[in-house]
Amino acid sequence: MQPTALPVPTSRLQRCQDNLQSTEAADECLPAQNPTESFWLNTPNANPLAKEGSTGDLPAVADVCIIGSGITGVSVAYHLATQAQQEQPLKVIILEARDFCSGATGRNGGHLTPNAFIDFCSLKSRFGQEEALKALDLESHTANGILEFISSQNIEQAVDLVAGGHITMFITEDEFLRAQEDYQAAREAGVDLSSVDWLNKEEMFSTYGVPYPGVKFGGHNLWPVKLVTHMYHFAKSKLPLSLHTSTPVNSISSNGGDSPHRWKVHTSRGSVSCSYVVHAINAYASHLLPRLRGSSGIVPTRGQIVAVRASVPLHQFGGKSSWDANDGFEYWFPRPVGSTSELPLFILGGGREVETHFEHGETDDSKCNEAVGKVLRGFLPTLHPDKFESGREPVMEWTGIMGFTSSRDPFVGPVGESHNSGSSDEMNYKGHFIAAGYSGHGMPRAFACAEVIATMIIADSRGQQWNAPNWLPQHYLTKPT
Ligand SMILES: Cc1cc2nc3c(=O)[nH]c(=O)nc-3n(C[C@H](O)[C@H](O)[C@H](O)COP(=O)(O)OP(=O)(O)OC[C@H]3O[C@@H](n4cnc5c(N)ncnc54)[C@H](O)[C@@H]3O)c2cc1C
């Protein structure tokens, strides 16, 4: 039961944060044209909307132009649809530079893990207790909303939803102690922690075969692009909605203040005039909003994933949980299996802490990083020496670009009136909204942040005042209410 040293540098969180804050602005860019192939996107028939609307004319006008077809952009359309008025639904268009959902959402780790209490002390010291509580609330609101959608559409199997819970495994004493402090502080603040289960080293070894202590709480994993595809179809059934892939937005200009469609969105396939623009392009936000370049904005950061076949059946791993370790740098889970004898495929991400720049500023997902790949190849065979064949090559390996902010929290709300303004950029952004910068933790946040944007647009279009929901941390907002 003695742990073998895992092939990852430990205690890198602070160094990573320091590096993020000193990262020079990456060049503004569009997504790379020939991205690596991900398991989620490139498994046959997984992405039927990949090329949707990639040819033909673009509509000349729309009420709302959403830029980006990841979970944020499509969730905005979804929430506009759920709140649409039958007699006057907004006309919505989604413009996507590459294939449908081919950014971070189509290349991530597949975890839908709302935070239970981790980092509570840090959140509380930076933003106060009420904000720390709301940060947890927003994540459970997101997870509940996604799970309700899945259940209402009866698509649990279609999106490979697995309710296996989530385990955080502590490699170092320091991260274990910090988590205990977070737990204590969250409990004192009144957080419901009844589903949290601490496991000591012996319990973890006897149940899961890993020689480290851990903590288990609620969490799911799923097939992200399949979820987003269903959300798109739902929105399209309720709204005049169209999707145009292979349509990079290059710039946005004003149609003049008097025009009912204030903005002209310019793409390589023509222009669309619209009243509202939603920037749902996450890591690439600074391409259209140069004010977001650099460490006070959104820092593109490359993440890498491997899909690795185990050499024993799933039941020998003690369950279907998703996992993370090493301050969240590594995260993994086994894909569902068709029969008890099938050898499971594990989706494992991480390894960027091996690089001194932590892959900050990297915008190219057409390449994998060899040093990161080496860490990922060694991780599971070292953790489970009897369950993975050492030296076995991954079935697939890919990268994706995350968008990090210095607070690790997203920017949500109107563009141009924000805490991150102050640049010489004088364009009037009335009608522009952004939800971006989830810092590698977007699945339990983007859906709710998109709800905020959709309700802001609806309120504005009806001339009503927007009221913040009680689960929304004020510090996420670009313009505090
Ligand atoms: C490797 C990796 C692992 C991750 N693992 C997890 C995880 O397990 N759990 C979790 O919660 N989060 C994870 N994340 C983070 C999560 O995937 C993101 O926070 C989330 O998907 C962001 O969604 P989004 O829609 O805002 O951005 P994206 O999914 O990146 O979508 C933005 C879209 O905009 C398009 N675009 C960009 N520029 C333009 C333009 N100028 N014109 C038109 N279109 C444009 C892009 O092509 C892209 O499709 C991971 C991310 C990565 C990269």
Coordinates of C-alpha atoms and ligand atoms in Angstrom, one line a residue:
M1 CA 0.0 0.0 0.0
Q2 CA 3.1 2.3 -0.2
P3 CA 2.4 5.0 -2.8
T4 CA 4.8 5.0 -5.7
A5 CA 5.8 8.5 -6.6
L6 CA 3.4 9.7 -9.4
P7 CA 5.2 11.1 -12.4
V8 CA 3.9 14.7 -11.8
P9 CA 5.4 17.7 -10.1
T10 CA 3.4 18.5 -7.0
S11 CA 2.6 21.7 -5.1
R12 CA 2.5 23.8 -8.2
L13 CA -0.7 25.7 -7.7
Q14 CA 0.8 29.0 -6.4
R15 CA 3.5 28.9 -9.0
C16 CA 0.8 28.4 -11.7
Q17 CA -1.2 31.3 -10.4
D18 CA 2.0 33.5 -10.3
N19 CA 2.8 32.5 -13.8
L20 CA -0.7 33.3 -15.0
Q21 CA -0.5 36.8 -13.6
S22 CA 2.8 37.5 -15.3
T23 CA 1.8 35.9 -18.6
E24 CA 2.3 38.3 -21.5
A25 CA -0.6 38.9 -23.7
A26 CA -1.0 36.2 -26.3
D27 CA -1.5 37.3 -29.9
E28 CA -5.2 37.7 -30.6
C29 CA -6.2 34.9 -32.8
L30 CA -8.9 32.7 -34.3
P31 CA -9.0 29.0 -33.4
A32 CA -6.4 26.9 -35.3
Q33 CA -7.7 25.5 -38.6
N34 CA -6.6 21.9 -38.2
P35 CA -7.2 21.0 -34.5
T36 CA -6.2 17.6 -33.0
E37 CA -8.9 15.0 -33.1
S38 CA -10.7 14.5 -29.8
F39 CA -12.6 11.4 -28.7
W40 CA -15.8 13.4 -28.2
L41 CA -15.8 15.0 -31.6
N42 CA -14.2 12.5 -33.8
T43 CA -15.9 9.2 -32.8
P44 CA -18.0 8.4 -35.8
N45 CA -21.5 10.1 -35.7
A46 CA -20.8 11.9 -32.5
N47 CA -21.1 15.4 -34.0
P48 CA -23.9 15.4 -36.6
L49 CA -24.0 19.2 -36.6
A50 CA -20.3 19.5 -37.3
K51 CA -20.7 21.2 -40.7
E52 CA -24.2 22.6 -40.2
G53 CA -24.8 25.8 -42.2
S54 CA -21.3 25.9 -43.5
T55 CA -22.3 26.8 -47.0
G56 CA -24.9 29.1 -48.6
D57 CA -25.9 32.6 -47.7
L58 CA -25.9 34.0 -44.2
P59 CA -29.1 35.7 -43.0
A60 CA -28.8 39.4 -43.4
V61 CA -30.3 40.3 -40.1
A62 CA -30.9 38.7 -36.7
D63 CA -31.9 40.0 -33.3
V64 CA -29.2 38.2 -31.4
C65 CA -25.9 37.1 -32.9
I66 CA -24.1 34.5 -30.7
I67 CA -20.5 34.1 -31.6
G68 CA -19.2 30.6 -30.6
S69 CA -21.0 27.2 -30.5
G70 CA -19.6 25.7 -27.3
I71 CA -21.7 25.1 -24.2
T72 CA -21.9 28.9 -23.5
G73 CA -23.2 30.0 -26.9
V74 CA -25.7 27.2 -27.2
S75 CA -26.8 27.6 -23.6
V76 CA -27.6 31.3 -24.4
A77 CA -29.8 30.1 -27.3
Y78 CA -31.3 27.5 -25.0
H79 CA -32.2 30.0 -22.3
L80 CA -33.6 32.5 -24.9
A81 CA -35.7 29.6 -26.1
T82 CA -37.1 28.6 -22.7
Q83 CA -38.1 32.2 -22.0
A84 CA -39.3 33.0 -25.6
Q85 CA -42.6 34.8 -26.0
Q86 CA -44.7 32.8 -28.6
E87 CA -45.9 35.9 -30.4
Q88 CA -42.5 37.6 -30.8
P89 CA -39.6 35.3 -30.4
L90 CA -36.1 36.8 -30.9
K91 CA -34.4 35.7 -34.2
V92 CA -31.1 34.1 -33.1
I93 CA -28.0 33.1 -35.2
I94 CA -25.0 31.2 -34.0
L95 CA -21.7 31.8 -35.8
E96 CA -18.9 29.3 -35.3
A97 CA -15.4 29.6 -36.7
R98 CA -14.8 25.8 -37.1
D99 CA -17.0 22.8 -36.8
F100 CA -19.9 22.8 -34.3
C101 CA -18.7 22.8 -30.7
S102 CA -15.1 22.2 -31.7
G103 CA -13.6 24.5 -29.0
A104 CA -13.0 23.6 -25.3
T105 CA -16.4 22.0 -24.9
G106 CA -15.7 19.4 -27.6
R107 CA -12.2 18.7 -26.2
N108 CA -12.5 18.7 -22.4
G109 CA -12.4 16.1 -19.7
G110 CA -16.2 15.4 -19.7
H111 CA -16.6 16.2 -15.9
L112 CA -19.7 17.9 -14.7
T113 CA -18.6 18.4 -11.1
P114 CA -20.2 21.2 -9.1
N115 CA -17.8 22.3 -6.4
A116 CA -18.9 21.1 -3.0
F117 CA -16.5 23.1 -0.8
I118 CA -13.0 23.0 -2.3
D119 CA -11.3 26.5 -2.2
F120 CA -14.0 27.9 0.1
C121 CA -11.4 29.6 2.3
S122 CA -9.8 31.3 -0.7
L123 CA -13.1 32.4 -2.1
K124 CA -14.2 33.7 1.3
S125 CA -11.0 35.7 1.9
R126 CA -11.1 37.2 -1.6
F127 CA -14.8 38.0 -2.0
G128 CA -16.4 37.5 1.4
Q129 CA -18.6 34.7 2.7
E130 CA -21.8 35.6 0.9
E131 CA -20.0 35.5 -2.5
A132 CA -18.2 32.2 -1.6
L133 CA -21.6 30.7 -0.9
K134 CA -23.1 32.0 -4.1
A135 CA -20.1 30.6 -6.1
L136 CA -21.2 27.1 -4.8
D137 CA -24.9 27.9 -5.4
L138 CA -24.2 28.9 -9.1
E139 CA -22.5 25.5 -9.7
S140 CA -25.3 23.5 -8.1
H141 CA -27.8 25.6 -10.1
T142 CA -25.9 24.7 -13.3
A143 CA -25.7 21.0 -12.5
N144 CA -29.3 20.8 -11.5
G145 CA -30.4 22.7 -14.7
I146 CA -28.4 20.4 -17.0
L147 CA -29.6 17.3 -15.2
E148 CA -33.2 18.5 -15.4
F149 CA -32.8 19.1 -19.1
I150 CA -31.4 15.7 -19.6
S151 CA -34.1 14.0 -17.6
S152 CA -36.9 16.0 -19.3
Q153 CA -35.7 15.0 -22.7
N154 CA -35.0 11.4 -21.6
I155 CA -31.5 11.5 -23.0
E156 CA -29.4 10.0 -20.2
Q157 CA -28.2 7.3 -22.5
A158 CA -27.8 9.5 -25.5
V159 CA -25.4 11.7 -23.6
D160 CA -23.7 8.9 -21.7
L161 CA -24.7 10.5 -18.3
V162 CA -22.9 8.7 -15.4
A163 CA -23.9 9.6 -11.9
G164 CA -20.8 8.1 -10.3
G165 CA -19.9 10.9 -7.9
H166 CA -16.5 12.6 -7.8
I167 CA -13.4 11.8 -5.8
T168 CA -10.6 14.3 -5.0
M169 CA -7.5 12.3 -4.1
F170 CA -4.8 14.0 -2.0
I171 CA -1.2 13.3 -3.0
T172 CA 0.3 15.8 -0.6
E173 CA -0.3 16.5 3.1
D174 CA -0.7 20.2 2.3
E175 CA -3.6 19.8 -0.1
F176 CA -5.3 17.4 2.3
L177 CA -5.1 19.9 5.1
R178 CA -6.3 22.8 2.9
A179 CA -9.3 20.7 1.9
Q180 CA -10.1 20.0 5.5
E181 CA -9.9 23.7 6.3
D182 CA -12.2 24.5 3.4
Y183 CA -14.7 21.8 4.6
Q184 CA -14.7 23.2 8.1
A185 CA -15.2 26.8 6.9
A186 CA -18.0 25.8 4.5
R187 CA -19.7 23.9 7.2
E188 CA -19.5 26.8 9.6
A189 CA -21.0 29.0 6.8
G190 CA -24.0 26.6 6.6
V191 CA -23.2 24.7 3.4
D192 CA -25.0 21.4 3.2
L193 CA -22.2 18.9 3.2
S194 CA -24.3 15.8 4.0
S195 CA -23.2 14.0 0.8
V196 CA -19.5 14.6 1.4
D197 CA -17.6 11.4 2.5
W198 CA -14.0 11.5 3.7
L199 CA -12.0 8.4 3.1
N200 CA -8.6 7.6 4.7
K201 CA -5.7 6.0 2.9
E202 CA -6.8 2.5 4.0
E203 CA -10.4 3.0 2.9
M204 CA -9.3 4.4 -0.4
F205 CA -7.0 1.5 -1.0
S206 CA -9.5 -1.2 -0.1
T207 CA -12.3 0.4 -2.2
Y208 CA -10.5 1.9 -5.1
G209 CA -7.0 0.4 -5.0
V210 CA -5.2 3.8 -4.6
P211 CA -2.9 4.5 -1.7
Y212 CA -3.9 8.1 -0.9
P213 CA -6.6 9.7 1.2
G214 CA -9.6 11.3 -0.6
V215 CA -13.0 12.9 -0.3
K216 CA -16.1 11.9 -2.3
F217 CA -19.0 14.1 -3.2
G218 CA -21.7 14.4 -5.9
G219 CA -20.7 14.7 -9.6
H220 CA -21.4 13.4 -13.0
N221 CA -19.6 12.8 -16.2
L222 CA -21.0 12.9 -19.7
W223 CA -20.3 13.3 -23.5
P224 CA -20.2 17.1 -23.8
V225 CA -20.9 17.6 -27.5
K226 CA -23.9 15.3 -27.4
L227 CA -25.4 17.3 -24.6
V228 CA -24.8 20.6 -26.5
T229 CA -26.3 19.1 -29.7
H230 CA -29.5 18.2 -27.8
M231 CA -29.6 21.7 -26.3
Y232 CA -29.3 23.2 -29.8
H233 CA -32.2 21.0 -31.2
F234 CA -34.3 22.0 -28.2
A235 CA -33.6 25.7 -28.8
K236 CA -34.3 25.4 -32.5
S237 CA -37.7 23.8 -31.8
K238 CA -38.7 26.9 -30.0
L239 CA -36.9 29.8 -31.7
P240 CA -36.1 31.1 -35.2
L241 CA -32.5 29.8 -34.8
S242 CA -29.8 29.1 -37.3
L243 CA -26.3 27.8 -36.9
H244 CA -23.5 28.6 -39.3
T245 CA -20.2 26.7 -38.9
S246 CA -17.0 27.4 -40.7
T247 CA -17.9 31.1 -40.2
P248 CA -15.2 32.9 -38.3
V249 CA -16.2 36.4 -37.1
N250 CA -13.4 38.8 -38.0
S251 CA -14.7 42.1 -36.7
I252 CA -17.8 44.0 -35.6
S253 CA -18.7 47.5 -36.7
S254 CA -21.6 49.9 -35.8
N255 CA -24.6 50.3 -38.1
G256 CA -25.2 53.7 -36.4
G257 CA -27.1 54.4 -33.2
D258 CA -30.4 55.0 -35.0
S259 CA -30.5 51.6 -36.7
P260 CA -32.8 49.0 -35.1
H261 CA -29.9 46.6 -35.7
R262 CA -27.1 48.4 -34.1
W263 CA -24.2 46.1 -35.1
K264 CA -22.8 44.5 -38.2
V265 CA -20.9 41.3 -37.5
H266 CA -18.3 40.6 -40.3
T267 CA -17.4 37.1 -41.2
S268 CA -15.4 35.6 -44.0
R269 CA -18.8 34.6 -45.5
G270 CA -20.5 38.0 -45.4
S271 CA -22.0 40.2 -42.7
V272 CA -25.0 40.0 -40.4
S273 CA -26.7 43.0 -38.8
C274 CA -28.1 42.5 -35.3
S275 CA -29.2 44.2 -32.1
Y276 CA -27.3 42.0 -29.6
V277 CA -23.9 40.4 -29.8
V278 CA -23.0 37.6 -27.5
H279 CA -19.2 36.9 -27.1
A280 CA -19.2 33.1 -26.3
I281 CA -15.7 32.5 -27.6
N282 CA -14.0 32.0 -24.3
A283 CA -10.2 31.6 -24.8
Y284 CA -10.4 33.6 -28.0
A285 CA -12.4 36.5 -26.6
S286 CA -9.6 39.1 -27.2
H287 CA -9.7 38.5 -30.9
L288 CA -12.9 40.7 -31.0
L289 CA -12.4 42.4 -27.6
P290 CA -8.7 43.5 -27.5
R291 CA -9.3 44.9 -24.0
L292 CA -9.3 41.3 -22.8
R293 CA -5.7 40.6 -23.8
G294 CA -3.3 39.8 -21.1
S295 CA -3.5 38.7 -17.5
S296 CA -6.2 41.2 -16.5
G297 CA -8.3 39.7 -19.2
I298 CA -8.6 36.1 -20.4
V299 CA -5.4 34.1 -20.8
P300 CA -5.6 31.2 -23.3
T301 CA -4.2 28.1 -21.8
R302 CA -3.7 24.7 -23.5
G303 CA -5.0 21.6 -21.9
Q304 CA -4.2 18.1 -23.0
I305 CA -6.1 14.8 -22.7
V306 CA -5.5 11.2 -23.5
A307 CA -8.0 8.3 -23.9
V308 CA -6.2 5.2 -22.5
R309 CA -7.5 1.6 -22.4
A310 CA -7.2 -0.2 -19.0
S311 CA -6.2 -3.8 -18.9
V312 CA -8.8 -5.0 -16.4
P313 CA -12.6 -4.6 -16.4
L314 CA -14.3 -1.7 -14.7
H315 CA -15.5 -3.4 -11.6
Q316 CA -11.9 -3.8 -10.5
F317 CA -11.7 0.0 -10.1
G318 CA -14.3 0.1 -7.5
G319 CA -16.9 2.2 -9.3
K320 CA -17.6 4.8 -12.0
S321 CA -16.6 7.9 -10.2
S322 CA -14.7 10.8 -11.8
W323 CA -11.5 11.8 -10.1
D324 CA -9.1 14.6 -9.7
A325 CA -5.8 14.9 -7.9
N326 CA -2.7 17.2 -7.4
D327 CA -4.7 20.4 -6.9
G328 CA -6.9 19.5 -9.8
F329 CA -4.1 19.4 -12.4
E330 CA -5.0 15.8 -13.2
Y331 CA -8.5 14.6 -13.7
W332 CA -9.9 11.3 -15.1
F333 CA -12.8 8.9 -15.3
P334 CA -13.7 5.6 -17.0
R335 CA -16.1 5.7 -19.9
P336 CA -19.2 3.6 -19.5
V337 CA -18.8 0.0 -20.7
G338 CA -21.2 -2.2 -22.7
S339 CA -20.5 -5.4 -20.8
T340 CA -18.9 -6.4 -17.6
S341 CA -15.9 -7.9 -19.4
E342 CA -15.2 -4.9 -21.6
L343 CA -12.0 -3.1 -20.8
P344 CA -12.8 0.5 -20.0
L345 CA -11.4 3.5 -21.8
F346 CA -10.2 6.2 -19.3
I347 CA -10.3 9.9 -20.3
L348 CA -7.4 11.5 -18.5
G349 CA -6.3 15.2 -18.6
G350 CA -3.6 17.2 -17.0
G351 CA 0.2 17.3 -17.0
R352 CA 0.6 21.0 -17.9
E353 CA 2.3 21.6 -14.5
V354 CA 5.4 19.9 -16.0
E355 CA 5.9 23.1 -18.1
T356 CA 7.3 26.2 -16.3
H357 CA 4.8 28.3 -18.2
F358 CA 1.9 25.9 -17.5
E359 CA 0.8 26.2 -21.1
H360 CA -0.4 29.7 -20.5
G361 CA -0.5 31.8 -23.6
E362 CA -0.7 28.7 -25.9
T363 CA -3.5 29.0 -28.5
D364 CA -2.7 26.2 -30.8
D365 CA -4.8 23.1 -30.4
S366 CA -3.5 21.5 -33.6
K367 CA -0.5 20.2 -31.6
C368 CA 0.1 18.2 -28.5
N369 CA 2.9 18.9 -26.0
E370 CA 5.3 16.0 -25.8
A371 CA 6.4 16.6 -22.2
V372 CA 2.8 16.8 -21.1
G373 CA 2.0 13.7 -23.1
K374 CA 4.8 11.8 -21.3
V375 CA 3.3 12.7 -17.9
L376 CA -0.2 11.6 -19.0
R377 CA 1.2 8.3 -20.4
G378 CA 2.8 7.5 -17.0
F379 CA 0.1 8.6 -14.6
L380 CA -2.5 5.8 -14.6
P381 CA 0.0 2.9 -14.9
T382 CA 1.8 4.4 -11.9
L383 CA -1.3 4.9 -9.9
H384 CA -2.8 1.5 -10.8
P385 CA 0.3 -0.6 -11.7
D386 CA -1.7 -3.8 -12.0
K387 CA -4.6 -2.3 -14.0
F388 CA -2.8 -0.5 -16.9
E389 CA -0.2 -1.8 -19.2
S390 CA 2.9 0.4 -18.8
G391 CA 4.1 1.8 -22.2
R392 CA 0.7 1.2 -23.9
E393 CA 0.0 4.1 -26.2
P394 CA -3.2 6.1 -25.8
V395 CA -6.1 5.4 -28.1
M396 CA -6.3 9.1 -28.8
E397 CA -4.6 12.3 -27.6
W398 CA -5.7 15.8 -28.1
T399 CA -5.5 19.4 -26.9
G400 CA -8.0 22.2 -26.3
I401 CA -7.7 25.9 -25.3
M402 CA -9.1 27.0 -22.0
G403 CA -9.7 30.7 -21.0
F404 CA -8.2 31.6 -17.6
T405 CA -8.8 34.8 -15.6
S406 CA -6.6 35.9 -12.7
S407 CA -9.5 35.3 -10.2
R408 CA -10.3 31.9 -11.9
D409 CA -13.9 33.2 -12.2
P410 CA -15.6 34.1 -15.4
F411 CA -16.6 37.5 -16.7
V412 CA -20.4 37.7 -17.2
G413 CA -22.5 40.6 -18.4
P414 CA -22.4 43.6 -20.7
V415 CA -19.1 44.3 -22.4
G416 CA -17.6 47.7 -21.9
E417 CA -18.7 48.6 -18.5
S418 CA -16.6 46.3 -16.6
H419 CA -14.1 46.0 -13.8
N420 CA -11.6 45.0 -16.6
S421 CA -12.2 48.2 -18.6
G422 CA -10.0 51.2 -18.5
S423 CA -8.3 50.6 -21.8
S424 CA -8.2 53.2 -24.5
D425 CA -10.7 51.2 -26.3
E426 CA -13.5 53.7 -26.8
M427 CA -16.0 51.8 -28.8
N428 CA -19.5 51.9 -27.4
Y429 CA -20.5 48.3 -26.7
K430 CA -24.2 48.7 -26.1
G431 CA -25.9 45.4 -26.8
H432 CA -22.6 43.4 -26.5
F433 CA -22.5 40.7 -23.8
I434 CA -19.9 38.2 -22.7
A435 CA -19.7 35.0 -20.6
A436 CA -16.2 33.6 -20.7
G437 CA -13.1 32.8 -18.7
Y438 CA -14.1 29.7 -16.8
S439 CA -10.5 28.8 -16.1
G440 CA -10.8 25.1 -16.9
H441 CA -14.0 24.7 -14.8
G442 CA -16.8 25.6 -17.3
M443 CA -19.1 22.6 -17.3
P444 CA -20.7 23.5 -13.9
R445 CA -20.7 27.2 -14.6
A446 CA -21.3 28.1 -18.3
F447 CA -25.0 27.0 -18.5
A448 CA -25.9 29.4 -15.6
C449 CA -23.7 32.2 -16.8
A450 CA -25.5 31.9 -20.2
E451 CA -28.8 32.1 -18.4
V452 CA -27.7 35.4 -16.9
I453 CA -26.8 36.7 -20.4
A454 CA -30.1 35.4 -21.9
T455 CA -32.2 37.1 -19.2
M456 CA -30.3 40.4 -19.6
I457 CA -31.0 40.4 -23.3
I458 CA -34.7 39.6 -22.8
A459 CA -35.1 42.3 -20.2
D460 CA -33.3 44.8 -22.4
S461 CA -35.4 43.9 -25.5
R462 CA -38.6 44.3 -23.5
G463 CA -37.5 47.6 -21.9
Q464 CA -37.5 45.9 -18.4
Q465 CA -35.1 46.1 -15.6
W466 CA -32.9 43.0 -15.1
N467 CA -32.8 41.5 -11.6
A468 CA -29.8 39.3 -10.6
P469 CA -30.8 35.8 -9.5
N470 CA -29.9 35.0 -5.9
W471 CA -27.4 32.2 -7.0
L472 CA -25.2 34.6 -8.9
P473 CA -22.0 35.9 -7.4
Q474 CA -21.7 39.6 -7.9
H475 CA -18.0 39.3 -8.5
Y476 CA -18.7 37.4 -11.8
L477 CA -20.5 40.4 -13.2
T478 CA -18.8 42.8 -15.5
K479 CA -21.1 45.4 -14.1
P480 CA -22.1 44.8 -10.5
T481 CA -25.8 45.5 -9.7
Ligands
LIG1 C1 -8.5 20.1 -22.3 C2 -9.6 20.6 -21.5 C3 -10.2 20.0 -20.4 C4 -11.2 20.5 -19.7 N1 -11.9 19.7 -18.8 C5 -13.0 20.2 -18.2 C6 -13.7 19.4 -17.3 O1 -13.5 18.2 -17.2 N2 -14.8 19.9 -16.6 C7 -15.1 21.3 -16.8 O2 -15.9 21.7 -16.1 N3 -14.4 22.0 -17.6 C8 -13.4 21.5 -18.3 N4 -12.7 22.3 -19.2 C9 -13.2 23.7 -19.5 C10 -14.5 23.7 -20.3 O3 -14.4 22.8 -21.4 C11 -14.7 25.1 -20.8 O4 -14.8 26.0 -19.7 C12 -16.0 25.3 -21.5 O5 -16.2 24.2 -22.5 C13 -16.1 26.6 -22.2 O6 -17.2 26.6 -23.1 P1 -17.4 27.9 -24.1 O7 -18.6 27.6 -24.8 O8 -17.4 29.1 -23.3 O9 -16.1 27.9 -25.0 P2 -15.7 26.9 -26.2 O10 -16.2 25.6 -26.0 O11 -14.2 27.0 -26.3 O12 -16.5 27.5 -27.4 C14 -16.0 28.7 -28.0 C15 -16.3 28.5 -29.5 O13 -16.0 29.7 -30.2 C16 -15.5 29.5 -31.4 N5 -14.8 30.7 -31.8 C17 -13.7 31.3 -31.3 N6 -13.4 32.4 -32.0 C18 -14.4 32.6 -32.9 C19 -14.7 33.6 -33.8 N7 -13.9 34.8 -34.0 N8 -15.8 33.5 -34.6 C20 -16.6 32.4 -34.5 N9 -16.3 31.4 -33.6 C21 -15.3 31.5 -32.8 C22 -14.5 28.3 -31.1 O14 -14.2 27.6 -32.3 C23 -15.4 27.5 -30.2 O15 -16.1 26.5 -30.8 C24 -11.7 21.8 -20.0 C25 -11.2 22.5 -21.1 C26 -10.1 21.9 -21.9 C27 -9.6 22.6 -23.1

